[in-house]
Short mmCIF file of C-alpha atoms and ligand atoms in Angstrom, two decimals:
data_model
loop_
_atom_site.label_atom_id
_atom_site.label_comp_id
_atom_site.label_asym_id
_atom_site.label_seq_id
_atom_site.Cartn_x
_atom_site.Cartn_y
_atom_site.Cartn_z
CA MET Y 1 0.00 0.00 0.00
CA LEU Y 2 1.13 3.52 -0.80
CA ARG Y 3 1.58 5.70 2.31
CA VAL Y 4 -0.01 9.08 1.54
CA GLY Y 5 -0.20 12.43 3.34
CA ILE Y 6 -2.35 15.47 2.56
CA VAL Y 7 -1.32 18.98 3.63
CA GLY Y 8 -4.39 21.21 3.71
CA GLY Y 9 -7.04 18.54 4.36
CA THR Y 10 -9.79 21.00 5.33
CA GLY Y 11 -9.86 22.99 2.08
CA TYR Y 12 -12.05 22.23 -0.91
CA THR Y 13 -9.38 20.41 -2.91
CA GLY Y 14 -8.04 18.62 0.19
CA ALA Y 15 -11.56 17.40 1.01
CA GLU Y 16 -11.96 16.26 -2.59
CA LEU Y 17 -8.65 14.36 -2.39
CA LEU Y 18 -10.00 12.63 0.73
CA ARG Y 19 -13.30 11.74 -1.01
CA ILE Y 20 -11.35 10.06 -3.83
CA LEU Y 21 -8.47 8.51 -1.86
CA VAL Y 22 -10.59 6.74 0.77
CA ARG Y 23 -11.90 4.53 -2.06
CA HIS Y 24 -8.52 3.99 -3.73
CA PRO Y 25 -7.53 0.32 -3.30
CA GLU Y 26 -3.77 0.97 -3.12
CA VAL Y 27 -3.70 4.00 -0.78
CA SER Y 28 -3.25 4.12 2.97
CA LEU Y 29 -3.83 7.63 4.37
CA ARG Y 30 -1.19 8.37 7.02
CA ALA Y 31 -1.46 12.11 7.73
CA ILE Y 32 -4.04 14.79 7.00
CA THR Y 33 -3.02 18.23 8.15
CA SER Y 34 -4.84 21.35 9.22
CA ARG Y 35 -3.41 23.98 11.56
CA SER Y 36 -6.87 25.24 12.55
CA GLU Y 37 -8.42 21.77 13.12
CA ALA Y 38 -5.39 19.91 14.56
CA GLY Y 39 -6.58 17.28 17.06
CA GLN Y 40 -10.11 17.16 15.59
CA ARG Y 41 -11.32 13.89 14.04
CA VAL Y 42 -11.49 14.11 10.24
CA ASP Y 43 -14.94 12.49 10.16
CA ASP Y 44 -16.26 15.00 12.71
CA LEU Y 45 -15.60 17.77 10.19
CA PHE Y 46 -16.60 15.62 7.19
CA PRO Y 47 -19.44 13.28 8.25
CA HIS Y 48 -19.61 11.80 4.72
CA LEU Y 49 -16.29 10.10 5.60
CA ARG Y 50 -17.62 8.44 8.77
CA GLY Y 51 -16.48 4.83 8.87
CA GLN Y 52 -13.90 5.46 6.14
CA VAL Y 53 -11.19 7.55 7.83
CA ASP Y 54 -9.91 6.84 11.33
CA LEU Y 55 -7.56 9.81 11.65
CA CYS Y 56 -7.37 13.20 13.35
CA PHE Y 57 -6.05 16.31 11.63
CA THR Y 58 -2.45 17.04 12.60
CA GLU Y 59 -0.11 20.02 12.29
CA PRO Y 60 1.93 19.98 9.06
CA ASP Y 61 5.08 18.36 10.44
CA THR Y 62 7.85 17.31 8.07
CA SER Y 63 8.97 14.42 10.28
CA VAL Y 64 5.50 12.79 9.94
CA LEU Y 65 5.02 13.73 6.28
CA GLY Y 66 8.55 12.51 5.50
CA ASP Y 67 7.45 9.01 6.48
CA CYS Y 68 5.01 8.98 3.54
CA ASP Y 69 5.75 7.77 0.01
CA LEU Y 70 3.79 10.69 -1.40
CA VAL Y 71 2.49 13.99 -0.04
CA PHE Y 72 -0.17 16.14 -1.73
CA PHE Y 73 -0.09 19.87 -0.98
CA ALA Y 74 -3.63 21.29 -1.22
CA THR Y 75 -2.50 24.60 0.23
CA PRO Y 76 -2.40 28.27 -0.81
CA ASN Y 77 0.19 29.34 -3.36
CA GLY Y 78 3.64 29.79 -1.77
CA THR Y 79 3.18 27.11 0.93
CA ALA Y 80 4.55 23.93 -0.67
CA MET Y 81 7.79 25.54 -1.85
CA GLN Y 82 8.80 26.01 1.79
CA ALA Y 83 8.65 22.27 2.61
CA VAL Y 84 9.31 20.48 -0.67
CA PRO Y 85 13.16 20.48 -0.62
CA ASP Y 86 13.19 18.75 2.82
CA LEU Y 87 10.57 16.19 1.77
CA LEU Y 88 12.39 15.31 -1.45
CA ASN Y 89 15.61 14.88 0.55
CA LEU Y 90 13.76 12.42 2.80
CA GLY Y 91 12.73 10.43 -0.28
CA THR Y 92 9.08 11.53 -0.25
CA ARG Y 93 7.57 12.40 -3.63
CA VAL Y 94 5.29 15.44 -3.90
CA ILE Y 95 2.27 16.58 -5.90
CA ASP Y 96 1.56 20.29 -5.42
CA LEU Y 97 -2.00 21.32 -6.31
CA ALA Y 98 -1.02 24.98 -6.03
CA ALA Y 99 1.01 26.98 -8.55
CA ASP Y 100 4.43 26.95 -6.82
CA PHE Y 101 6.14 24.77 -9.44
CA ARG Y 102 4.04 25.44 -12.55
CA LEU Y 103 5.88 28.39 -14.09
CA LYS Y 104 9.40 27.58 -15.23
CA ASP Y 105 10.67 31.16 -14.97
CA PRO Y 106 11.13 32.33 -11.34
CA ALA Y 107 10.85 35.98 -12.42
CA LEU Y 108 7.44 35.23 -13.96
CA TRP Y 109 6.41 33.46 -10.72
CA GLU Y 110 7.42 36.51 -8.66
CA ARG Y 111 5.58 38.89 -10.99
CA TRP Y 112 2.28 36.98 -10.92
CA TYR Y 113 2.33 35.56 -7.37
CA GLY Y 114 3.95 38.54 -5.63
CA MET Y 115 6.67 36.68 -3.71
CA PRO Y 116 10.17 35.45 -4.48
CA HIS Y 117 10.50 31.72 -5.17
CA GLN Y 118 12.03 29.77 -2.26
CA CYS Y 119 13.57 26.95 -4.32
CA PRO Y 120 14.00 28.07 -7.95
CA GLU Y 121 16.55 25.27 -8.38
CA LEU Y 122 13.65 22.78 -8.38
CA LEU Y 123 11.65 24.49 -11.15
CA ALA Y 124 13.51 22.71 -13.96
CA GLU Y 125 12.98 19.31 -12.32
CA ALA Y 126 9.27 19.80 -11.55
CA VAL Y 127 7.02 18.05 -14.06
CA TYR Y 128 3.78 19.66 -15.24
CA GLY Y 129 1.07 17.17 -14.32
CA LEU Y 130 -1.27 17.18 -17.31
CA PRO Y 131 -1.24 13.44 -18.12
CA GLU Y 132 -2.84 13.74 -21.57
CA LEU Y 133 0.16 15.83 -22.68
CA ASN Y 134 3.01 14.79 -20.41
CA ARG Y 135 2.48 11.16 -19.40
CA ALA Y 136 6.02 9.84 -19.87
CA ALA Y 137 7.66 12.56 -17.75
CA ILE Y 138 5.04 12.20 -14.99
CA ARG Y 139 5.90 8.50 -14.54
CA ASP Y 140 9.46 9.32 -13.49
CA ALA Y 141 8.79 12.51 -11.53
CA ARG Y 142 9.67 13.20 -7.88
CA LEU Y 143 7.82 16.53 -7.96
CA ILE Y 144 4.60 17.25 -9.85
CA ALA Y 145 3.17 20.70 -10.51
CA ASN Y 146 -0.53 19.91 -10.75
CA PRO Y 147 -2.15 22.24 -13.31
CA GLY Y 148 -4.51 25.09 -12.49
CA CYS Y 149 -8.22 24.56 -13.10
CA TYR Y 150 -8.66 27.05 -15.93
CA PRO Y 151 -5.36 25.99 -17.59
CA THR Y 152 -6.57 22.36 -17.63
CA ALA Y 153 -9.83 23.18 -19.45
CA VAL Y 154 -8.26 25.73 -21.81
CA THR Y 155 -5.07 23.81 -22.66
CA LEU Y 156 -6.90 20.53 -23.39
CA GLY Y 157 -9.45 22.42 -25.51
CA LEU Y 158 -6.96 24.38 -27.62
CA LEU Y 159 -4.07 21.96 -27.96
CA PRO Y 160 -5.21 19.91 -31.01
CA LEU Y 161 -5.78 23.08 -33.08
CA LEU Y 162 -2.45 24.68 -32.22
CA ALA Y 163 -0.36 21.51 -32.39
CA ALA Y 164 -1.75 20.83 -35.89
CA GLY Y 165 -1.04 24.42 -37.00
CA VAL Y 166 -4.55 24.94 -38.39
CA VAL Y 167 -5.37 28.20 -36.55
CA ASP Y 168 -3.78 31.63 -36.28
CA PRO Y 169 -1.82 31.77 -32.97
CA ALA Y 170 -1.98 35.59 -33.02
CA TRP Y 171 -5.73 35.56 -32.27
CA VAL Y 172 -6.93 33.12 -29.63
CA ILE Y 173 -9.66 33.88 -27.06
CA ALA Y 174 -10.54 31.89 -23.93
CA ASP Y 175 -13.83 32.95 -22.36
CA ALA Y 176 -13.96 30.86 -19.18
CA LYS Y 177 -16.49 30.57 -16.35
CA SER Y 178 -16.00 28.95 -12.95
CA GLY Y 179 -18.13 27.98 -9.97
CA VAL Y 180 -17.26 29.63 -6.65
CA SER Y 181 -15.45 26.59 -5.14
CA GLY Y 182 -12.60 27.62 -7.47
CA ALA Y 183 -11.80 30.40 -5.03
CA GLY Y 184 -11.29 28.04 -2.07
CA ARG Y 185 -13.01 27.63 1.30
CA LYS Y 186 -11.63 30.64 3.11
CA ALA Y 187 -14.19 33.28 4.14
CA SER Y 188 -14.53 36.14 1.67
CA THR Y 189 -17.32 38.72 1.43
CA GLY Y 190 -17.25 38.69 -2.37
CA LEU Y 191 -18.08 34.97 -2.34
CA LEU Y 192 -21.10 35.12 -0.03
CA MET Y 193 -24.33 33.67 -1.45
CA ALA Y 194 -25.90 37.13 -1.19
CA GLU Y 195 -23.10 38.55 -3.35
CA VAL Y 196 -22.70 35.89 -6.06
CA GLY Y 197 -26.22 34.40 -6.12
CA GLU Y 198 -28.33 35.58 -9.07
CA SER Y 199 -25.34 37.43 -10.48
CA PHE Y 200 -22.67 36.82 -13.11
CA LYS Y 201 -19.54 38.79 -13.83
CA ALA Y 202 -16.08 38.73 -15.34
CA TYR Y 203 -12.99 39.37 -13.21
CA SER Y 204 -9.24 39.93 -13.71
CA VAL Y 205 -9.93 41.20 -17.23
CA MET Y 206 -6.62 43.09 -17.26
CA GLY Y 207 -4.69 39.90 -16.53
CA HIS Y 208 -5.06 36.67 -14.57
CA ARG Y 209 -2.19 34.52 -13.25
CA HIS Y 210 -3.43 31.56 -15.31
CA SER Y 211 -2.63 33.39 -18.59
CA PRO Y 212 1.15 32.80 -18.35
CA GLU Y 213 0.51 29.18 -17.35
CA ILE Y 214 -1.69 28.56 -20.42
CA THR Y 215 0.70 30.26 -22.85
CA GLN Y 216 3.64 28.35 -21.32
CA ASN Y 217 1.69 25.11 -21.91
CA LEU Y 218 0.85 25.92 -25.52
CA ALA Y 219 4.47 26.94 -26.25
CA HIS Y 220 5.81 23.76 -24.64
CA PHE Y 221 3.28 21.14 -25.75
CA ALA Y 222 2.12 22.61 -29.10
CA GLY Y 223 5.38 24.41 -29.92
CA VAL Y 224 3.54 27.69 -30.63
CA GLU Y 225 3.77 31.16 -29.04
CA VAL Y 226 0.13 32.22 -28.69
CA ASN Y 227 -1.32 35.69 -28.28
CA LEU Y 228 -4.07 34.76 -25.82
CA THR Y 229 -6.94 36.83 -24.46
CA PHE Y 230 -8.13 35.00 -21.34
CA VAL Y 231 -11.11 36.32 -19.37
CA PRO Y 232 -12.41 34.38 -16.34
CA HIS Y 233 -15.95 34.77 -14.99
CA LEU Y 234 -17.56 33.82 -11.69
CA LEU Y 235 -20.78 31.82 -12.02
CA PRO Y 236 -23.44 31.49 -9.30
CA MET Y 237 -22.87 27.73 -8.94
CA ILE Y 238 -20.57 25.64 -6.76
CA ARG Y 239 -18.54 23.33 -9.03
CA GLY Y 240 -17.53 23.35 -12.65
CA ILE Y 241 -15.70 25.26 -15.36
CA GLU Y 242 -16.94 25.91 -18.87
CA ALA Y 243 -14.38 27.40 -21.27
CA THR Y 244 -15.59 28.65 -24.66
CA LEU Y 245 -12.51 29.02 -26.87
CA TYR Y 246 -12.27 30.93 -30.14
CA ALA Y 247 -9.60 30.76 -32.87
CA ARG Y 248 -9.40 31.63 -36.56
CA LEU Y 249 -8.80 28.83 -39.07
CA THR Y 250 -5.83 29.11 -41.43
CA ASP Y 251 -6.58 25.72 -43.01
CA PRO Y 252 -10.25 25.77 -44.11
CA GLY Y 253 -10.05 22.18 -45.35
CA VAL Y 254 -9.41 20.60 -41.96
CA ASP Y 255 -11.88 18.08 -40.51
CA LEU Y 256 -12.11 19.34 -36.94
CA ASP Y 257 -13.93 16.36 -35.42
CA GLN Y 258 -11.38 14.00 -36.94
CA LEU Y 259 -8.48 16.15 -35.72
CA TYR Y 260 -9.73 15.96 -32.11
CA ALA Y 261 -10.65 12.28 -32.39
CA GLU Y 262 -7.12 11.42 -33.53
CA ARG Y 263 -5.39 13.60 -30.92
CA TYR Y 264 -7.40 12.18 -28.02
CA ALA Y 265 -8.06 8.67 -29.39
CA HIS Y 266 -6.65 6.80 -26.39
CA GLU Y 267 -7.49 9.28 -23.63
CA HIS Y 268 -9.76 7.70 -21.05
CA PHE Y 269 -10.66 11.00 -19.37
CA ILE Y 270 -11.38 13.02 -22.51
CA ASP Y 271 -14.84 12.62 -23.94
CA LEU Y 272 -15.48 14.23 -27.32
CA MET Y 273 -19.06 15.24 -28.14
CA PRO Y 274 -19.21 16.05 -31.89
CA GLY Y 275 -22.07 18.48 -32.50
CA GLY Y 276 -22.81 18.66 -28.77
CA HIS Y 277 -22.90 21.30 -26.04
CA PRO Y 278 -21.04 19.83 -23.05
CA ASP Y 279 -22.34 21.10 -19.71
CA THR Y 280 -20.71 21.30 -16.29
CA ARG Y 281 -23.46 19.10 -14.81
CA SER Y 282 -22.24 16.13 -16.86
CA VAL Y 283 -18.76 16.24 -15.27
CA ARG Y 284 -19.83 16.97 -11.69
CA GLY Y 285 -17.48 15.02 -9.39
CA ALA Y 286 -15.92 13.24 -12.39
CA ASN Y 287 -12.35 13.30 -13.66
CA HIS Y 288 -13.47 13.83 -17.24
CA CYS Y 289 -13.00 16.73 -19.61
CA ARG Y 290 -15.81 16.89 -22.18
CA ILE Y 291 -15.03 18.75 -25.40
CA ALA Y 292 -16.97 19.75 -28.52
CA VAL Y 293 -15.51 21.61 -31.50
CA ALA Y 294 -17.63 23.53 -34.00
CA ARG Y 295 -17.35 25.84 -36.99
CA PRO Y 296 -20.48 28.04 -36.97
CA GLY Y 297 -21.82 28.79 -40.44
CA ALA Y 298 -18.83 26.96 -41.96
CA GLY Y 299 -16.92 30.23 -41.48
CA ASP Y 300 -13.31 30.66 -40.44
CA VAL Y 301 -13.90 30.89 -36.67
CA VAL Y 302 -13.54 27.68 -34.63
CA VAL Y 303 -15.44 27.45 -31.33
CA VAL Y 304 -14.32 24.86 -28.80
CA GLN Y 305 -16.34 24.11 -25.67
CA SER Y 306 -14.42 22.45 -22.84
CA VAL Y 307 -15.93 21.51 -19.46
CA ILE Y 308 -14.40 20.07 -16.29
CA ASP Y 309 -15.12 19.90 -12.58
CA ASN Y 310 -12.59 22.40 -11.19
CA LEU Y 311 -12.17 20.33 -8.01
CA VAL Y 312 -11.64 17.01 -9.85
CA LYS Y 313 -10.03 17.15 -13.32
CA GLY Y 314 -9.07 20.72 -12.37
CA ALA Y 315 -7.39 19.67 -9.10
CA ALA Y 316 -7.80 16.53 -6.92
CA GLY Y 317 -8.79 13.98 -9.59
CA GLN Y 318 -5.96 15.03 -11.87
CA ALA Y 319 -3.59 14.80 -8.88
CA VAL Y 320 -4.71 11.20 -8.25
CA GLN Y 321 -4.32 10.44 -11.98
CA ASN Y 322 -0.73 11.72 -11.63
CA MET Y 323 -0.18 9.63 -8.49
CA ASN Y 324 -1.32 6.51 -10.33
CA LEU Y 325 1.17 7.18 -13.13
CA MET Y 326 4.06 7.96 -10.73
CA PHE Y 327 3.60 4.71 -8.82
CA GLY Y 328 2.96 2.40 -11.77
CA MET Y 329 -0.74 1.84 -11.09
CA PRO Y 330 -3.50 1.84 -13.74
CA GLU Y 331 -4.07 5.50 -14.61
CA SER Y 332 -7.78 5.48 -13.84
CA MET Y 333 -7.55 3.49 -10.58
CA GLY Y 334 -9.86 4.99 -7.95
CA LEU Y 335 -11.22 7.52 -10.44
CA GLU Y 336 -13.81 5.46 -12.31
CA SER Y 337 -16.80 5.95 -10.06
CA VAL Y 338 -16.22 9.34 -8.45
CA ALA Y 339 -18.87 11.22 -10.46
CA LEU Y 340 -21.66 12.78 -8.38
CA LEU Y 341 -25.32 12.65 -9.30
CA PRO Y 342 -26.22 15.82 -11.22
N1 LIG B 401 -10.40 25.32 -5.56
C1 LIG B 401 -10.08 24.95 -6.80
O1 LIG B 401 -10.95 24.73 -7.67
C2 LIG B 401 -8.64 24.77 -7.19
C3 LIG B 401 -7.63 25.11 -6.34
N2 LIG B 401 -6.33 24.93 -6.73
C4 LIG B 401 -5.24 25.28 -5.84
O2 LIG B 401 -5.16 24.30 -4.81
C5 LIG B 401 -4.74 24.90 -3.58
C6 LIG B 401 -5.78 24.62 -2.51
O3 LIG B 401 -7.00 25.19 -2.92
P1 LIG B 401 -8.33 25.09 -2.06
O4 LIG B 401 -8.51 23.72 -1.55
O5 LIG B 401 -9.39 25.71 -2.88
O6 LIG B 401 -7.94 26.05 -0.83
P2 LIG B 401 -8.68 26.27 0.57
O7 LIG B 401 -8.49 27.71 0.91
O8 LIG B 401 -10.07 25.75 0.47
O9 LIG B 401 -7.84 25.34 1.59
C7 LIG B 401 -6.53 25.60 1.94
C8 LIG B 401 -6.02 24.52 2.90
O10 LIG B 401 -4.63 24.77 3.18
C9 LIG B 401 -4.42 24.83 4.61
N3 LIG B 401 -3.39 25.86 4.80
C10 LIG B 401 -3.51 27.19 4.61
N4 LIG B 401 -2.33 27.82 4.82
C11 LIG B 401 -1.44 26.85 5.15
C12 LIG B 401 -0.06 26.84 5.49
N5 LIG B 401 0.65 27.97 5.51
N6 LIG B 401 0.54 25.66 5.78
C13 LIG B 401 -0.16 24.49 5.74
N7 LIG B 401 -1.48 24.43 5.44
C14 LIG B 401 -2.11 25.59 5.14
C15 LIG B 401 -5.78 25.18 5.18
O11 LIG B 401 -5.95 24.63 6.48
P3 LIG B 401 -5.36 25.29 7.81
O12 LIG B 401 -5.32 26.76 7.57
O13 LIG B 401 -6.27 24.86 8.89
O14 LIG B 401 -3.97 24.68 7.95
C16 LIG B 401 -6.74 24.48 4.23
O15 LIG B 401 -6.90 23.12 4.61
C17 LIG B 401 -4.59 26.40 -3.86
O16 LIG B 401 -3.25 26.69 -4.15
C18 LIG B 401 -5.45 26.60 -5.09
O17 LIG B 401 -5.00 27.70 -5.86
C19 LIG B 401 -6.00 24.40 -7.94
C20 LIG B 401 -6.98 24.04 -8.82
C21 LIG B 401 -8.39 24.22 -8.52
C1 LIG B 402 -13.35 31.16 -9.19
C2 LIG B 402 -11.95 31.50 -8.77
O1 LIG B 402 -11.72 32.42 -8.01
N1 LIG B 402 -10.97 30.74 -9.28
C3 LIG B 402 -9.59 30.93 -8.94
C4 LIG B 402 -8.71 29.92 -9.64
C5 LIG B 402 -8.30 28.80 -8.73
C6 LIG B 402 -7.04 28.09 -9.12
O2 LIG B 402 -6.99 27.03 -9.65
O3 LIG B 402 -5.96 28.78 -8.95
P1 LIG B 402 -4.43 28.42 -8.69
O4 LIG B 402 -3.70 28.66 -9.95
O5 LIG B 402 -4.01 29.40 -7.67
O6 LIG B 402 -4.30 27.00 -8.27
C7 LIG B 402 -9.10 32.31 -9.32
O7 LIG B 402 -9.49 32.84 -10.34
O8 LIG B 402 -8.21 32.80 -8.62
#
């Protein structure tokens, strides 16, 4: 059995990791941390785990975490980078659900995250954990940078077009919408039901920290520098991301459905819906990304719709998919039946 620890077990992504890992046949949970709930039984805070977890929350302590084979960090940006060098030295592998190891350039990290990087020497080694694009490197990794939620939906949606060179990289638009769990569990006035209920708005229009992550992905995995306009929106719902992506065709003869079918032919967690309109409801609790590609009026604009559950394929489910690859287990182990009833 794989000995696993979770740092940040009371947050939304930590709780989602717990929901998935308690059913995983090869995982033994050894430590679940929370500074604010240390000493409290996990199933007192999360009654849906009663009878499945016999642990109390503990303080994040490297000596305990260092006894695990793998530690997930489900913590705010800038937390994991303070503990990762010690854990790697102890032989513990790490999957960070935050952004600490996603951007390869430490100056770009500092610009977007507002703090200097604590271990820039590990940025080259860290492997970007998007299995559909980076499977071979993930298998051998000690340190995984689990992708952001928006970057997962947008990168998977755009990649086939850009890798095939059939759209103009100078004009790409990602119009993305997220449920409020994307902002985490911490109290915030702007996320109160009375503020977000019955309302819908864009935010970070002048620039969001996921833009450099998406353009880094497209440069690395599609080999194209993209001029991207990315605008996130906050939806009055709890889970889910829908990204509507626009690009201009340079090859009008391309068969778009065939292009996507070939690119994702063997991808268990990518479900193509030719002619469809994928909705967030259909991926609720699931590790799937559902995609449809269309060419309205047979014109030169391509519209891609990409949906995920931000807490699952956008965070905890993808992290477990990465864990499975790192430890030589079937990639979908423990992830087959995690979908929630819509
Ligand atoms: N929510 C989402 O949809 C997604 C989130 N992410 C990323 O995943 C990470 C976690 O997100 P989310 O679960 O939403 O966050 P939450 O705010 O819901 O939870 C954060 C967790 O981290 C713990 N924590 C906070 N500060 C520290 C610290 N300094 N040291 C150790 N533990 C700490 C908290 O517990 P306590 O304070 O009690 O220790 C809590 O359990 C973030 O980096 C986020 O950007 C990525 C993709 C999607
Ligand atoms: C709705 C909402 O607020 N979403 C978050 C994205 C969460 C996430 O994945 O961000 P990290 O890159 O920090 O992991 C946001 O826009 O900040």
